[in-house]
Each structure stands twice: as C-alpha cells, then as structure tokens.
Coordinates of C-alpha atoms in Angstrom, one line a residue:
M799 CA 29.3 32.2 57.6
R800 CA 28.4 34.3 54.5
T801 CA 24.2 34.8 54.2
L802 CA 22.7 37.2 52.2
I803 CA 19.2 37.8 52.7
I804 CA 17.2 39.7 49.8
G805 CA 13.7 40.5 51.3
L806 CA 11.1 41.0 48.7
D807 CA 8.1 42.4 51.0
A808 CA 4.7 40.8 49.6
F809 CA 5.9 38.6 47.1
D810 CA 2.7 36.3 47.0
P811 CA 3.3 32.7 46.4
A812 CA 0.3 32.2 44.2
F813 CA 1.1 34.9 41.6
F814 CA 4.7 34.1 41.6
E815 CA 4.0 30.0 41.2
K816 CA 1.6 31.1 38.0
L817 CA 4.5 33.1 36.4
H818 CA 7.0 30.1 37.4
A819 CA 4.5 27.7 35.6
Q820 CA 4.6 29.8 32.5
G821 CA 8.5 30.1 32.2
K822 CA 8.4 34.1 33.0
T823 CA 10.7 33.9 36.2
P824 CA 14.1 32.2 35.0
N825 CA 16.1 33.3 38.2
L826 CA 13.9 32.3 40.8
S827 CA 13.0 29.1 39.1
K828 CA 16.3 28.0 39.0
L829 CA 16.1 27.8 43.0
V830 CA 12.6 25.9 42.6
E831 CA 14.1 23.4 40.3
A832 CA 17.0 22.9 42.4
G833 CA 14.4 22.0 45.9
G834 CA 15.2 25.4 47.3
Y835 CA 11.7 26.7 46.9
S836 CA 8.6 26.7 49.5
R837 CA 5.8 28.6 50.8
F838 CA 6.5 30.2 54.2
S839 CA 4.2 30.4 56.9
V840 CA 4.2 34.0 58.7
S841 CA 3.1 35.3 61.9
N842 CA -0.5 36.9 62.8
P843 CA -1.0 39.3 62.3
P844 CA 0.7 39.2 58.8
Q845 CA 1.2 43.0 58.5
S846 CA 4.8 44.0 57.6
E847 CA 6.4 45.6 60.8
V848 CA 4.9 42.6 62.8
S849 CA 6.1 39.8 60.3
W850 CA 9.7 41.3 59.5
T851 CA 10.4 41.5 63.3
S852 CA 9.1 38.0 63.4
I853 CA 11.8 37.0 60.7
A854 CA 14.4 39.0 62.3
T855 CA 14.0 37.3 65.8
G856 CA 12.3 33.7 65.2
M857 CA 9.7 34.8 67.8
N858 CA 6.0 35.4 67.4
P859 CA 4.9 38.9 68.7
G860 CA 4.1 37.3 72.2
G861 CA 8.1 37.7 72.2
H862 CA 9.1 40.7 70.6
G863 CA 5.9 42.7 71.5
M864 CA 4.8 44.1 67.9
F865 CA 1.4 43.4 67.9
D866 CA -0.3 45.5 65.2
F867 CA 0.5 48.9 63.6
V868 CA -1.6 50.2 66.4
H869 CA -0.9 49.7 69.8
R870 CA -3.3 51.2 72.9
N871 CA -2.9 52.3 76.4
P872 CA -5.1 50.1 78.6
A873 CA -5.1 53.2 81.3
N874 CA -6.9 55.5 79.0
Y875 CA -7.8 53.6 75.8
S876 CA -5.4 56.2 74.0
L877 CA -3.4 55.7 70.5
Q878 CA 0.0 54.5 70.5
V879 CA 2.5 54.0 67.1
S880 CA 3.8 50.3 67.4
L881 CA 6.5 51.4 64.5
L882 CA 7.3 54.7 66.1
P883 CA 6.9 54.8 70.1
T884 CA 8.1 58.2 72.2
Q885 CA 8.8 58.8 75.6
K886 CA 9.3 62.0 77.2
N887 CA 12.9 62.8 79.1
L888 CA 15.1 66.0 79.6
L889 CA 15.1 66.6 76.0
G890 CA 11.8 66.4 75.4
L891 CA 9.6 63.8 73.1
Q892 CA 12.4 61.2 71.8
F893 CA 11.4 58.2 69.5
V894 CA 12.8 54.8 70.9
P895 CA 13.5 51.6 69.5
P896 CA 10.0 49.7 68.9
Y897 CA 11.1 46.6 70.4
T898 CA 14.2 45.0 72.1
A899 CA 14.4 41.4 71.4
H900 CA 17.5 40.0 70.2
T901 CA 17.8 39.7 66.4
I902 CA 19.6 37.5 63.7
F903 CA 22.2 40.6 63.3
D904 CA 22.8 40.9 66.9
Q905 CA 23.5 37.5 67.4
A906 CA 25.8 37.2 64.1
V907 CA 28.2 40.0 66.2
E908 CA 27.9 38.3 69.1
D909 CA 29.4 35.2 67.4
G910 CA 32.5 37.4 65.6
Y911 CA 30.6 38.4 62.7
P912 CA 29.6 41.6 60.9
A913 CA 25.9 42.1 60.4
T914 CA 24.3 44.9 58.1
S915 CA 20.6 45.2 57.6
M916 CA 19.4 47.8 55.4
W917 CA 15.5 48.9 54.9
W918 CA 14.4 46.4 57.5
P919 CA 11.3 47.5 59.2
A920 CA 10.9 48.7 62.6
T921 CA 14.6 49.5 63.0
F922 CA 14.1 53.1 63.6
P923 CA 15.5 55.3 65.6
A924 CA 19.2 53.4 65.4
K925 CA 20.5 51.9 68.7
Q926 CA 23.9 53.8 68.6
A927 CA 25.5 51.3 71.0
S928 CA 25.0 48.6 68.3
P929 CA 27.8 47.3 66.1
V930 CA 25.2 46.2 63.4
Q931 CA 25.3 48.2 60.7
T932 CA 21.8 49.6 59.8
I933 CA 19.7 51.8 57.4
P934 CA 16.0 51.7 58.6
G935 CA 13.2 51.1 56.7
L936 CA 9.4 51.0 57.5
G937 CA 8.7 53.3 60.6
T938 CA 11.6 55.9 59.7
P939 CA 9.7 59.6 60.2
D940 CA 9.9 62.3 58.2
I941 CA 11.8 65.6 59.2
L942 CA 8.3 66.8 61.1
G943 CA 8.3 63.2 63.0
R944 CA 5.5 61.9 61.3
L945 CA 5.2 58.9 58.8
G946 CA 4.7 61.0 55.7
V947 CA 2.7 63.0 53.8
G948 CA 3.8 65.4 50.5
T949 CA 2.7 69.0 49.7
Y950 CA 1.0 70.0 46.4
F951 CA 1.2 73.6 45.0
S952 CA -0.9 74.8 42.5
V953 CA -1.9 78.1 40.9
D954 CA -5.8 77.0 40.9
K955 CA -7.2 76.1 44.1
L956 CA -8.2 72.7 44.9
Q957 CA -11.8 71.6 46.3
E958 CA -12.0 71.3 50.1
D959 CA -11.5 67.7 51.0
P960 CA -11.5 66.7 54.9
E961 CA -10.3 63.3 54.2
R962 CA -7.4 64.5 52.2
K963 CA -4.2 63.8 54.3
S964 CA -1.4 65.7 51.7
A965 CA -1.1 69.7 52.5
V966 CA -2.5 71.8 49.9
R967 CA -0.9 75.1 49.2
G968 CA -1.2 77.9 46.8
L969 CA 1.6 79.1 43.9
T970 CA 1.8 82.9 43.7
Q971 CA 2.3 84.4 40.4
K972 CA 5.0 86.8 40.0
G973 CA 5.7 87.5 36.7
A974 CA 4.1 85.5 33.2
S975 CA 6.0 82.7 33.9
R976 CA 7.6 82.9 37.3
F977 CA 5.8 81.4 40.3
T978 CA 6.8 81.1 44.0
G979 CA 5.7 78.8 47.1
S980 CA 7.1 77.9 50.2
L981 CA 7.7 74.7 52.1
E982 CA 6.8 74.6 55.5
G983 CA 9.5 72.5 57.6
P984 CA 9.8 71.9 61.3
A985 CA 8.0 73.6 64.0
K986 CA 9.3 76.1 65.9
K987 CA 8.0 78.7 69.0
N988 CA 6.1 81.2 66.5
G989 CA 5.3 78.9 63.8
T990 CA 7.4 77.0 61.5
V991 CA 10.5 77.2 59.4
N992 CA 9.6 77.3 56.0
I993 CA 11.7 77.1 52.6
D994 CA 10.8 79.4 49.9
F995 CA 11.3 78.2 46.2
E996 CA 10.7 79.7 42.9
L997 CA 9.3 78.2 39.6
E998 CA 9.8 79.2 36.3
V999 CA 8.1 77.7 33.0
E1000 CA 10.6 78.1 30.2
S1001 CA 10.5 75.8 27.0
G1002 CA 7.9 73.4 28.4
A1003 CA 9.9 72.6 31.3
V1004 CA 10.0 74.4 34.9
S1005 CA 13.2 75.5 36.6
L1006 CA 12.8 75.1 40.2
K1007 CA 15.2 77.1 42.6
I1008 CA 15.2 76.0 46.2
A1009 CA 17.8 76.5 48.8
K1010 CA 20.5 77.2 46.4
Q1011 CA 20.0 74.5 43.9
K1012 CA 18.7 74.6 40.4
V1013 CA 16.5 71.5 39.0
T1014 CA 15.0 71.3 35.6
L1015 CA 11.4 69.6 36.1
K1016 CA 10.0 68.1 33.0
P1017 CA 6.5 67.7 33.2
G1018 CA 5.1 64.8 34.3
E1019 CA 8.9 63.3 35.2
W1020 CA 10.4 63.1 38.7
G1021 CA 13.2 65.5 39.3
D1022 CA 16.5 64.9 41.3
I1023 CA 16.7 64.6 45.2
V1024 CA 16.8 68.0 46.4
E1025 CA 18.8 69.0 49.7
L1026 CA 17.0 71.4 52.2
P1027 CA 18.6 72.7 55.6
F1028 CA 15.7 74.2 58.0
S1029 CA 17.6 76.9 60.5
V1030 CA 15.9 75.7 63.6
G1031 CA 17.5 78.1 66.3
F1032 CA 20.5 78.3 68.0
G1033 CA 22.7 77.8 65.6
M1034 CA 21.1 74.5 64.6
T1035 CA 20.4 73.4 61.2
V1036 CA 18.4 70.2 60.6
K1037 CA 18.4 68.9 57.0
A1038 CA 16.0 67.5 54.9
I1039 CA 15.5 66.0 51.7
S1040 CA 12.8 65.9 48.8
R1041 CA 12.0 65.2 45.1
A1042 CA 9.4 67.3 43.2
I1043 CA 7.6 66.8 39.9
V1044 CA 5.6 69.0 37.4
T1045 CA 2.1 67.4 37.3
N1046 CA 0.7 70.3 34.9
L1047 CA 1.8 72.8 33.1
N1048 CA -1.5 75.1 32.9
P1049 CA -2.5 75.8 35.1
L1050 CA 0.9 75.2 37.0
S1051 CA 1.1 72.6 39.6
V1052 CA 3.8 70.8 41.3
Y1053 CA 4.0 68.3 44.2
F1054 CA 6.9 67.5 46.6
L1055 CA 7.5 64.2 48.3
P1056 CA 7.2 64.2 52.0
L1057 CA 10.3 66.1 53.9
Q1058 CA 12.7 63.2 54.7
L1059 CA 15.6 62.8 56.7
H1060 CA 18.9 63.6 55.5
P1061 CA 21.3 60.7 56.8
L1062 CA 23.9 63.2 57.6
G1063 CA 21.5 65.8 59.4
S1064 CA 19.1 64.1 61.2
P1065 CA 17.5 65.3 64.5
W1066 CA 17.0 61.6 65.4
P1067 CA 19.8 58.8 65.1
Y1068 CA 19.0 57.8 61.7
A1069 CA 21.5 55.2 60.9
T1070 CA 24.5 53.3 62.2
P1071 CA 27.4 53.6 62.6
K1072 CA 28.2 57.1 61.5
S1073 CA 31.1 55.8 59.2
F1074 CA 28.7 53.4 57.5
I1075 CA 25.9 55.6 56.5
Q1076 CA 28.6 58.7 55.7
D1077 CA 30.2 56.3 53.0
Q1078 CA 27.1 55.1 51.7
W1079 CA 25.6 58.5 51.1
K1080 CA 28.7 59.7 49.8
K1081 CA 29.5 57.0 47.2
N1082 CA 25.9 55.7 46.6
G1083 CA 23.5 58.5 47.4
P1084 CA 21.1 60.1 47.2
F1085 CA 18.3 58.0 48.3
L1086 CA 15.2 58.2 50.0
T1087 CA 15.0 58.1 53.7
L1088 CA 11.4 58.0 54.2
G1089 CA 10.1 54.5 55.8
W1090 CA 7.0 54.5 53.1
P1091 CA 8.6 56.6 50.2
Q1092 CA 6.4 55.0 47.4
D1093 CA 3.8 57.6 47.9
T1094 CA 0.9 55.7 47.8
T1095 CA -1.1 58.5 49.7
A1096 CA -0.5 60.9 46.6
L1097 CA -1.9 58.5 44.2
N1098 CA -4.9 57.7 46.1
E1099 CA -6.1 61.1 46.5
G1100 CA -5.3 61.8 42.7
L1101 CA -2.1 64.3 43.1
I1102 CA -0.1 62.1 41.2
N1103 CA -1.1 59.6 38.1
D1104 CA -0.3 56.1 37.7
G1105 CA 3.0 56.1 35.8
Q1106 CA 4.4 58.8 37.9
F1107 CA 3.7 56.6 41.0
L1108 CA 5.2 53.5 39.2
K1109 CA 8.2 55.4 38.1
L1110 CA 8.8 56.4 41.8
C1111 CA 8.9 52.8 43.1
E1112 CA 11.2 51.9 40.0
M1113 CA 13.4 54.6 41.2
I1114 CA 13.4 53.7 44.9
D1115 CA 14.2 50.1 44.1
D1116 CA 17.2 51.3 42.0
E1117 CA 18.4 53.1 44.7
R1118 CA 18.6 50.5 47.4
E1119 CA 20.3 48.0 44.8
R1120 CA 22.9 50.7 44.2
V1121 CA 23.5 50.7 48.0
L1122 CA 23.3 46.8 48.2
N1123 CA 25.8 46.6 45.2
H1124 CA 28.3 48.6 46.9
A1125 CA 27.4 46.6 50.4
L1126 CA 28.3 43.4 48.4
S1127 CA 31.5 44.6 47.4
T1128 CA 33.1 44.4 50.7
F1129 CA 31.2 41.7 51.7
D1130 CA 33.2 38.6 52.7
E1131 CA 31.4 37.3 55.6
G1132 CA 28.6 37.6 58.2
I1133 CA 25.1 38.7 57.1
L1134 CA 23.7 41.1 54.9
A1135 CA 20.2 42.1 54.6
C1136 CA 18.2 44.3 52.2
V1137 CA 14.5 44.7 51.8
F1138 CA 12.7 45.9 48.9
D1139 CA 9.4 46.6 49.3
S1140 CA 7.9 48.7 46.2
L1141 CA 5.9 45.3 45.1
D1142 CA 4.0 45.7 48.2
R1143 CA 2.8 49.6 47.4
V1144 CA 2.1 48.3 43.9
Q1145 CA 0.0 45.7 44.7
H1146 CA -1.9 47.5 47.1
M1147 CA -3.0 50.0 44.4
F1148 CA -2.8 47.7 41.4
F1149 CA -3.7 43.9 42.4
K1150 CA -7.2 43.6 41.8
G1151 CA -7.3 45.7 38.5
R1152 CA -3.8 45.7 36.8
E1153 CA -2.7 42.1 36.5
D1154 CA -0.4 43.5 33.6
V1155 CA 1.5 45.9 36.2
I1156 CA 1.8 43.4 38.8
E1157 CA 3.3 40.8 36.8
S1158 CA 5.8 43.2 35.3
W1159 CA 6.6 44.0 38.8
Y1160 CA 7.5 40.1 39.6
I1161 CA 9.4 39.8 36.4
R1162 CA 11.4 43.0 37.6
L1163 CA 12.2 41.5 40.9
D1164 CA 13.0 37.9 39.2
Q1165 CA 15.7 39.9 37.2
L1166 CA 16.6 41.6 40.5
V1167 CA 17.5 38.6 42.3
G1168 CA 19.2 37.5 39.1
R1169 CA 21.4 40.4 39.2
I1170 CA 22.4 40.3 42.8
I1171 CA 22.9 36.4 42.9
E1172 CA 25.1 36.7 40.1
K1173 CA 27.1 39.5 42.3
A1174 CA 27.4 37.7 45.4
S1175 CA 28.8 34.5 43.6
H1176 CA 31.8 36.4 42.7
K1177 CA 33.4 35.7 46.0
K1178 CA 33.4 32.3 48.6
K1179 CA 30.3 30.3 49.1
T1180 CA 27.4 32.4 49.9
R1181 CA 24.0 31.2 51.2
V1182 CA 21.2 33.1 49.7
L1183 CA 17.7 33.5 51.1
V1184 CA 15.1 35.3 49.4
I1185 CA 12.1 35.9 51.4
S1186 CA 8.7 37.6 51.6
D1187 CA 6.8 38.7 55.0
H1188 CA 3.3 37.9 53.4
G1189 CA 1.3 37.4 50.3
F1190 CA -1.5 39.6 49.2
G1191 CA -5.3 39.4 48.5
R1192 CA -8.4 41.4 47.7
F1193 CA -9.7 44.2 49.6
D1194 CA -13.3 44.5 48.3
Y1195 CA -14.8 45.5 52.2
K1196 CA -13.9 47.4 54.8
V1197 CA -14.9 46.0 58.1
H1198 CA -15.8 48.6 61.0
L1199 CA -15.4 46.0 63.7
N1200 CA -16.6 48.7 66.4
K1201 CA -19.6 49.0 64.5
W1202 CA -20.7 45.2 64.8
L1203 CA -19.5 45.5 68.5
V1204 CA -22.0 48.2 69.1
D1205 CA -24.4 46.4 67.0
R1206 CA -24.2 43.2 69.3
G1207 CA -24.6 45.1 72.2
Y1208 CA -20.9 44.7 73.2
M1209 CA -20.2 48.3 73.3
K1210 CA -22.3 50.9 74.5
T1211 CA -22.0 54.9 73.3
T1212 CA -23.2 57.8 74.9
S1213 CA -24.9 58.8 71.7
P1214 CA -26.6 56.9 68.9
A1215 CA -24.6 59.0 66.3
S1216 CA -21.1 58.7 68.2
S1217 CA -18.5 56.8 66.0
D1218 CA -15.4 57.0 67.9
L1219 CA -14.3 55.0 71.0
R1220 CA -13.5 58.4 73.0
T1221 CA -17.6 58.6 73.2
A1222 CA -18.3 55.0 74.7
D1223 CA -19.9 54.3 77.8
W1224 CA -16.9 52.4 79.1
S1225 CA -19.4 51.5 82.4
Q1226 CA -21.5 49.3 79.6
T1227 CA -19.0 48.3 77.5
Q1228 CA -17.4 45.0 77.4
A1229 CA -14.9 44.8 74.4
Y1230 CA -13.4 47.2 71.8
A1231 CA -11.6 47.0 68.6
L1232 CA -8.1 49.3 68.2
G1233 CA -5.7 48.3 65.6
L1234 CA -6.2 46.3 62.4
N1235 CA -6.3 42.9 63.6
S1236 CA -6.9 43.5 67.1
L1237 CA -9.8 43.3 69.9
Y1238 CA -9.6 44.1 73.6
L1239 CA -12.0 43.1 76.6
N1240 CA -12.3 46.2 78.7
I1241 CA -11.0 44.5 81.9
A1242 CA -11.6 45.9 85.3
G1243 CA -8.4 46.9 86.8
R1244 CA -6.3 46.8 83.6
E1245 CA -8.3 49.1 81.7
G1246 CA -9.0 52.4 83.2
S1247 CA -12.5 52.1 83.5
G1248 CA -12.8 48.6 82.9
M1249 CA -16.0 46.6 83.9
V1250 CA -15.6 43.2 82.9
N1251 CA -14.3 40.9 85.7
E1252 CA -11.3 38.5 85.2
N1253 CA -13.6 35.6 85.7
E1254 CA -16.4 36.1 83.1
A1255 CA -13.3 37.3 80.5
M1256 CA -12.8 33.9 78.9
Q1257 CA -17.0 33.2 78.6
I1258 CA -17.1 36.7 76.7
L1259 CA -14.2 35.9 74.3
T1260 CA -15.6 32.6 73.5
K1261 CA -19.0 34.4 72.6
I1262 CA -17.2 37.1 70.6
K1263 CA -15.1 34.5 68.8
E1264 CA -18.3 32.5 68.3
D1265 CA -20.2 35.3 66.7
L1266 CA -17.4 36.9 64.5
L1267 CA -16.6 33.4 62.8
Q1268 CA -20.7 33.3 62.0
W1269 CA -20.6 36.7 60.4
K1270 CA -21.3 36.6 56.8
G1271 CA -20.9 39.5 54.2
P1272 CA -22.8 40.2 51.3
D1273 CA -21.1 38.1 49.0
G1274 CA -22.2 34.9 51.5
G1275 CA -18.9 34.5 52.5
Q1276 CA -17.3 34.6 55.8
V1277 CA -16.0 38.1 57.1
I1278 CA -13.7 36.5 59.7
Q1279 CA -11.8 33.3 58.8
T1280 CA -10.1 33.0 62.1
A1281 CA -10.5 34.7 65.4
L1282 CA -7.8 33.4 68.1
I1283 CA -7.8 34.0 71.8
R1284 CA -4.4 35.5 73.0
T1285 CA -3.5 32.3 74.5
E1286 CA -4.0 30.5 70.7
V1287 CA -1.7 33.0 68.9
F1288 CA 0.9 34.4 71.3
Q1289 CA 3.5 33.3 73.2
G1290 CA 6.3 34.7 75.0
P1291 CA 7.2 37.0 78.0
L1292 CA 5.2 39.9 76.5
A1293 CA 2.0 37.9 75.4
A1294 CA 0.2 39.7 78.0
Y1295 CA 0.3 43.1 76.3
G1296 CA -1.1 41.7 73.3
P1297 CA -4.7 41.8 72.3
D1298 CA -7.2 39.8 74.2
L1299 CA -8.7 38.4 70.7
F1300 CA -6.8 38.2 67.0
V1301 CA -9.3 39.0 64.5
G1302 CA -8.2 37.0 61.1
Y1303 CA -10.2 38.7 58.2
H1304 CA -11.1 36.8 55.4
P1305 CA -10.3 38.1 52.1
P1306 CA -11.7 40.2 50.5
Y1307 CA -12.9 41.6 53.9
R1308 CA -10.4 43.5 56.1
G1309 CA -10.3 46.1 59.0
S1310 CA -11.1 49.7 58.3
A1311 CA -8.8 52.4 58.7
E1312 CA -11.4 53.7 61.2
T1313 CA -11.3 50.5 63.3
G1314 CA -7.4 50.6 63.5
L1315 CA -8.1 54.4 64.8
G1316 CA -10.8 52.9 67.3
Q1317 CA -13.3 54.4 65.4
W1318 CA -16.6 53.5 62.5
R1319 CA -18.8 54.3 60.2
S1320 CA -22.5 53.8 60.1
E1321 CA -22.7 50.4 58.9
A1322 CA -20.3 47.2 59.9
L1323 CA -19.4 46.5 56.3
E1324 CA -18.5 49.1 53.6
K1325 CA -17.6 48.8 49.9
N1326 CA -13.9 49.7 49.2
T1327 CA -13.9 52.3 46.7
E1328 CA -10.3 53.6 46.8
H1329 CA -7.5 52.9 44.9
W1330 CA -5.8 51.3 47.5
E1331 CA -7.9 47.8 46.3
A1332 CA -5.9 44.9 47.9
D1333 CA -4.3 44.1 51.3
H1334 CA -2.7 41.4 53.3
C1335 CA -3.9 42.4 56.9
F1336 CA -6.1 39.2 57.0
D1337 CA -5.3 36.1 58.9
A1338 CA -1.9 34.6 57.8
K1339 CA -3.2 31.4 56.4
A1340 CA -4.7 33.4 53.5
V1341 CA -1.5 35.5 53.1
P1342 CA 1.6 33.1 53.2
G1343 CA 4.9 34.4 51.9
V1344 CA 7.5 33.0 50.1
L1345 CA 10.9 31.3 50.9
F1346 CA 14.1 30.8 48.5
S1347 CA 17.5 29.3 49.5
T1348 CA 20.6 28.8 46.9
D1349 CA 21.4 25.8 49.8
G1350 CA 18.2 24.3 49.2
L1351 CA 15.5 23.3 52.0
G1352 CA 15.9 20.0 52.5
N1353 CA 15.9 20.1 56.4
F1354 CA 13.1 22.6 56.3
P1355 CA 9.9 21.3 54.2
S1356 CA 7.5 23.6 56.1
P1357 CA 9.5 26.6 57.0
S1358 CA 8.1 29.4 59.4
Y1359 CA 9.4 32.4 60.6
R1360 CA 10.9 30.3 63.6
D1361 CA 13.2 28.8 61.3
I1362 CA 15.2 32.1 59.9
P1363 CA 17.8 31.9 62.6
A1364 CA 18.6 28.5 61.5
L1365 CA 18.5 29.3 58.0
T1366 CA 20.7 32.5 58.5
I1367 CA 23.3 31.8 61.1
G1368 CA 23.0 28.0 61.7
K1369 CA 21.7 28.2 65.1
D1370 CA 18.4 29.3 67.2
L1371 CA 18.8 32.2 69.1
K1372 CA 19.2 32.3 72.9
A1373 CA 15.8 32.4 74.6
Q1374 CA 14.9 35.4 76.4
A1375 CA 13.4 34.7 80.0
S1376 CA 11.8 38.1 80.4
A1377 CA 11.5 41.5 78.6
P1378 CA 10.9 45.0 79.9
P1379 CA 7.2 46.0 79.7
P1380 CA 5.8 48.3 76.9
S1381 CA 5.9 51.8 78.4
Y1382 CA 3.7 54.5 77.2
S1383 CA 4.1 58.0 76.2
D1384 CA 1.5 61.0 76.9
E1385 CA 1.8 62.6 73.8
D1386 CA -1.2 64.3 72.3
Q1387 CA -3.4 62.1 70.8
D1388 CA -4.1 64.1 67.8
E1389 CA -0.4 64.0 67.0
I1390 CA -0.6 60.3 67.2
E1391 CA -3.4 60.3 65.0
K1392 CA -1.9 62.1 62.3
R1393 CA 1.4 59.9 62.4
L1394 CA -0.7 57.0 62.0
K1395 CA -2.7 58.3 59.3
D1396 CA 0.4 58.7 57.7
L1397 CA 0.3 54.9 56.9
G1398 CA -1.9 53.9 53.8
Y1399 CA -3.7 51.3 56.0
L1400 CA -5.4 54.0 58.2

C-alpha cells in the first residue's frame, strides 16, 4: 500500500469546474478526464475541524465527538474550545487531544505500515505514544496557549478600538533613526517574560536586532523567521518563532506575527516522534507552526494590506511543499498526508470581491498538485487522492440566533438590554445557541438550570425547527437551509453530547461570531461589512468538497467522508463500541473566550 493524500482545504467544486471548462487547470483536469473526479459529500457541520476529523475517521461527529468550533459544558453553560480542550492535573492546566477516535493513520500503523500526517487539523497536542508521524495543523496554539494574534508596533498611537484583537504597542525613539520595543511572551508570577528589540532605519530599509539575531526588513516585505528564547524561570527556556514586516517607514510601524511554538522547544507536545520533527526542522525548516498561520486577523483589522497577506499565504504553502517533498523522498509504503489550507483563508477574505485573486490560487494549487504527483510517480505505484473538506459561499449577513430566540420567546433574559447568555433567565429559557451551527434545549437534569422536561423536548424542537425554516431574510431568501434534530444528523457513541439541533444556514447567511460565543446584537440579522466576506459554515449540501483520485472513482460514484478509509487503506475502520464522554475543564471563561476569538470565525 502506498497512498498519498493532498488536502486542499476549501477547494470549491463549482469554482474548479468553471476553470476546468476553460482549460486553466491542466493537472487536475487529467484526473477528471480519466474518471477520477467527483463532488464530495462532507459532514455536518462543514467546519474544518469537524470535516477533516470525519475524513480521517470515516465517522460523522456522533462517532468522533467534534461537533463545532465551540462546545459547551451543560452544567454551567460555559464555553469550551473543541480544537483545544484543557484538563487540570498535577502539572496544572494541560492541553489534551480533542478526540480519541481511530483514524486511517492509526489503522495503517496497526496493519504494519508507516503513516505520516502533516498539518492535519485537530491533531494537537501530539500523542507521544503514537507511532504515527505528525505535524499538527488547525488547533495548534501559540506560545501563550491561544490560537494566535500578532502585535503591531508604531511610533504613532493607533486609535482605540474595543473590537480589535491584535495587540498594539508603542515604539520608543532612541535617536534620529533608532527605535526600541518589547515583545510580550509567556506569563510568569509577576507579569510576563519579554524580549526587547531594536529597529534602525538605514538606506530605505530597517535593521531588526532581536535575541542575538539581525534581520533586514524591506518595507512591505516579510522578514525571515526569527527564533525567540523566553526564560521562564527555574532554568527553563521556552522557544518561540515569529516573522516581522515593516508596514510603514514614516511614521515607523512594524507588525510581528503571533509568537508560535518552536518545534524543538515547545512547552507542550508539538509533533511526534521527536526524531521526525527534528529531521524536518533541521533539513527543511524553518516553517510557521501556528494552526492558523495565515494572519486573517491582521488583514481584517487593517494592520497589513492585501498584498502582504497574500504573500504570507504563498510563503506558508511553499514551506509545506518543501517539507512534503522531503517526506516523499523516503516514502516507500504506507500513507502520507499533507494539508494545504491557505486557499481557505484567501477565500474568506477575497471570494466575493476579487475573483482574479481566487482564480490565481486555484491555478497555483493545480500546479502544486502537478508537481507533487510527478514527484510521487518516481517510485512504485502510488494512489494519490486530492481532497477538500468543503467548498465556499458568500457571507452577506450575520445571523444572531440567540436574538432570534429572544424575539420568538424561546429565551428570556434578566434585562431588555441583555446580549449574553450570562444574563439569561434560565428558569424561563427553553433554548439557546452556542457555537456556529449548534442549538441546545435547556433540558432539566442535563443543563445546570434546565427547565424543559424530556417529555416535551421533541415538541419544542420540532416547533423551533419549523420556525427556523420559515425565516426569510431581507433578500427574500431562506435564512436557514436545514434544521436537523440530533437523531437526524449525528450517529455514534458520542451523539448524545452534540447539539439538540444542527442549524444549517443558507448562503449568504451565517451564524455570527457573537452566536458562536453565546452572545448577540440588537437585531437578529446584521449586514456583514467585514473584510471576512465569505465562508463555509452553512449546511453541508451548500458547500460540497472535491475528491480526485489517480486510480479513478468507478466504485465510488457519489463519494462521502465515510468512503475515505476504503479509498486510502483499502478497508473500513473497526467499529468502536463505545467512547469516553467529553470532560470539561473549569478554565477561566475569559481566557477561553480570548482563545476562541483568535479564530477568524469568532
């Protein structure tokens, strides 16, 4: 067995098929003409961490337990980060794997083959006892344990903005052309561990001196990755990496990417085994490690411009191709997978208004696939699968689902001005929304202050479902495409822990960031005016993925995520009779909210 998986996050079938018809994707078009292409049915909800986990396991969320970016603790209605759950032990707060279900990579190893997974979502922290070689993807935190925001430094003070996520700091002028600043690192007992840096403007460029390194920064161009050691006490040093860009010379301003985990000096298990990541880093590094390294937040907040963002995305894909090529050179059998996710971020920011940018990225990825297939073909026969976890659609309206519940009388609050679940009157609340596609009933005996009896739950759910499907937006279209009661959408040993109702939005409507966090605004529908202009967190049927195979798809005329085990390792995975229920940490809710807000979705 020799199977290579090329993951192209958010590769949309409709956009591809248009370019294919125009002859602009010659490499992927060869697979189409050979009968090796199909639209691909993805799981509900079509969120990246859910969909890629379903692809890896062949299970829907009821089997693996990933239901949304945001889970909730029914005991107290608190937020939980599905991608980055925590537990407390003798060592304090620790990150734990987000799911325990058996994957195609695990099965390949059990069958006696090597398996490698690179940048696959929901694979952080590394399972140190696992023989699967991994580099984690979406969900990998920064050095602060968050999902990552950068820091902007400027001589001029930026206007205060309570909605801004990125840190904003000042530069201190020390001479005519010399400036200093300080990057804030991990927390310690009496504050934070910081690293000072110096900037010197000379001959139209800026010299950055930081942590015994000197990097030349040309205005508007990303500098080299720098390694940043933070001494956290007790003789321990935690290493981070970052990249800087001078966004303006006069007045001087510089932006640093989030402080990302150094693979060889991470405080948490980053990759496995150590020999694998050491080899990759020393021979093919450095590369960015954050689960969301494409800085959509900085672009959305105007701290970097479109061109700088797109160049960063190109650099990230180039880094991953370099690492994949090295892995291919020793790939003789087993399963090797690598996910490229920059297209997803590019489409979030440009799908609606810059078709030229999107088209260039599809062509770029077609060329990437061509190079990889050519390299893989130098050895014995390789089955190559090219797969996406969902497609894409316009995001014109934000849906504040909790506000809709309030307006319809399904939720009561302690004050008319309330805009947060923390102000819900649970004694009179039947339902609440938390997560991008999740709605829960306030069940007595399950929720901490539940008031809905089990014998009336189905009647209430059915009524909510009917009301949602009748909801029309300002364009006259349906706001909700599908509303599915739990038993209609989730199957498996963990289904009971999922939402009571899956809410599948109809593009161009999507659950708001506030809905994801259990909040709302003054109106149930709000026009989306952000740079983040497109999305995929709708109903799965609205955003199918793609599947290409060099072996053809004759036996899989309508492939879905359930078929991936058979397509990759030639067999279905062993059924799991049971799985442990999720555990909930009592981590500070403000910290969890900060972590979630680092995701562009929230």
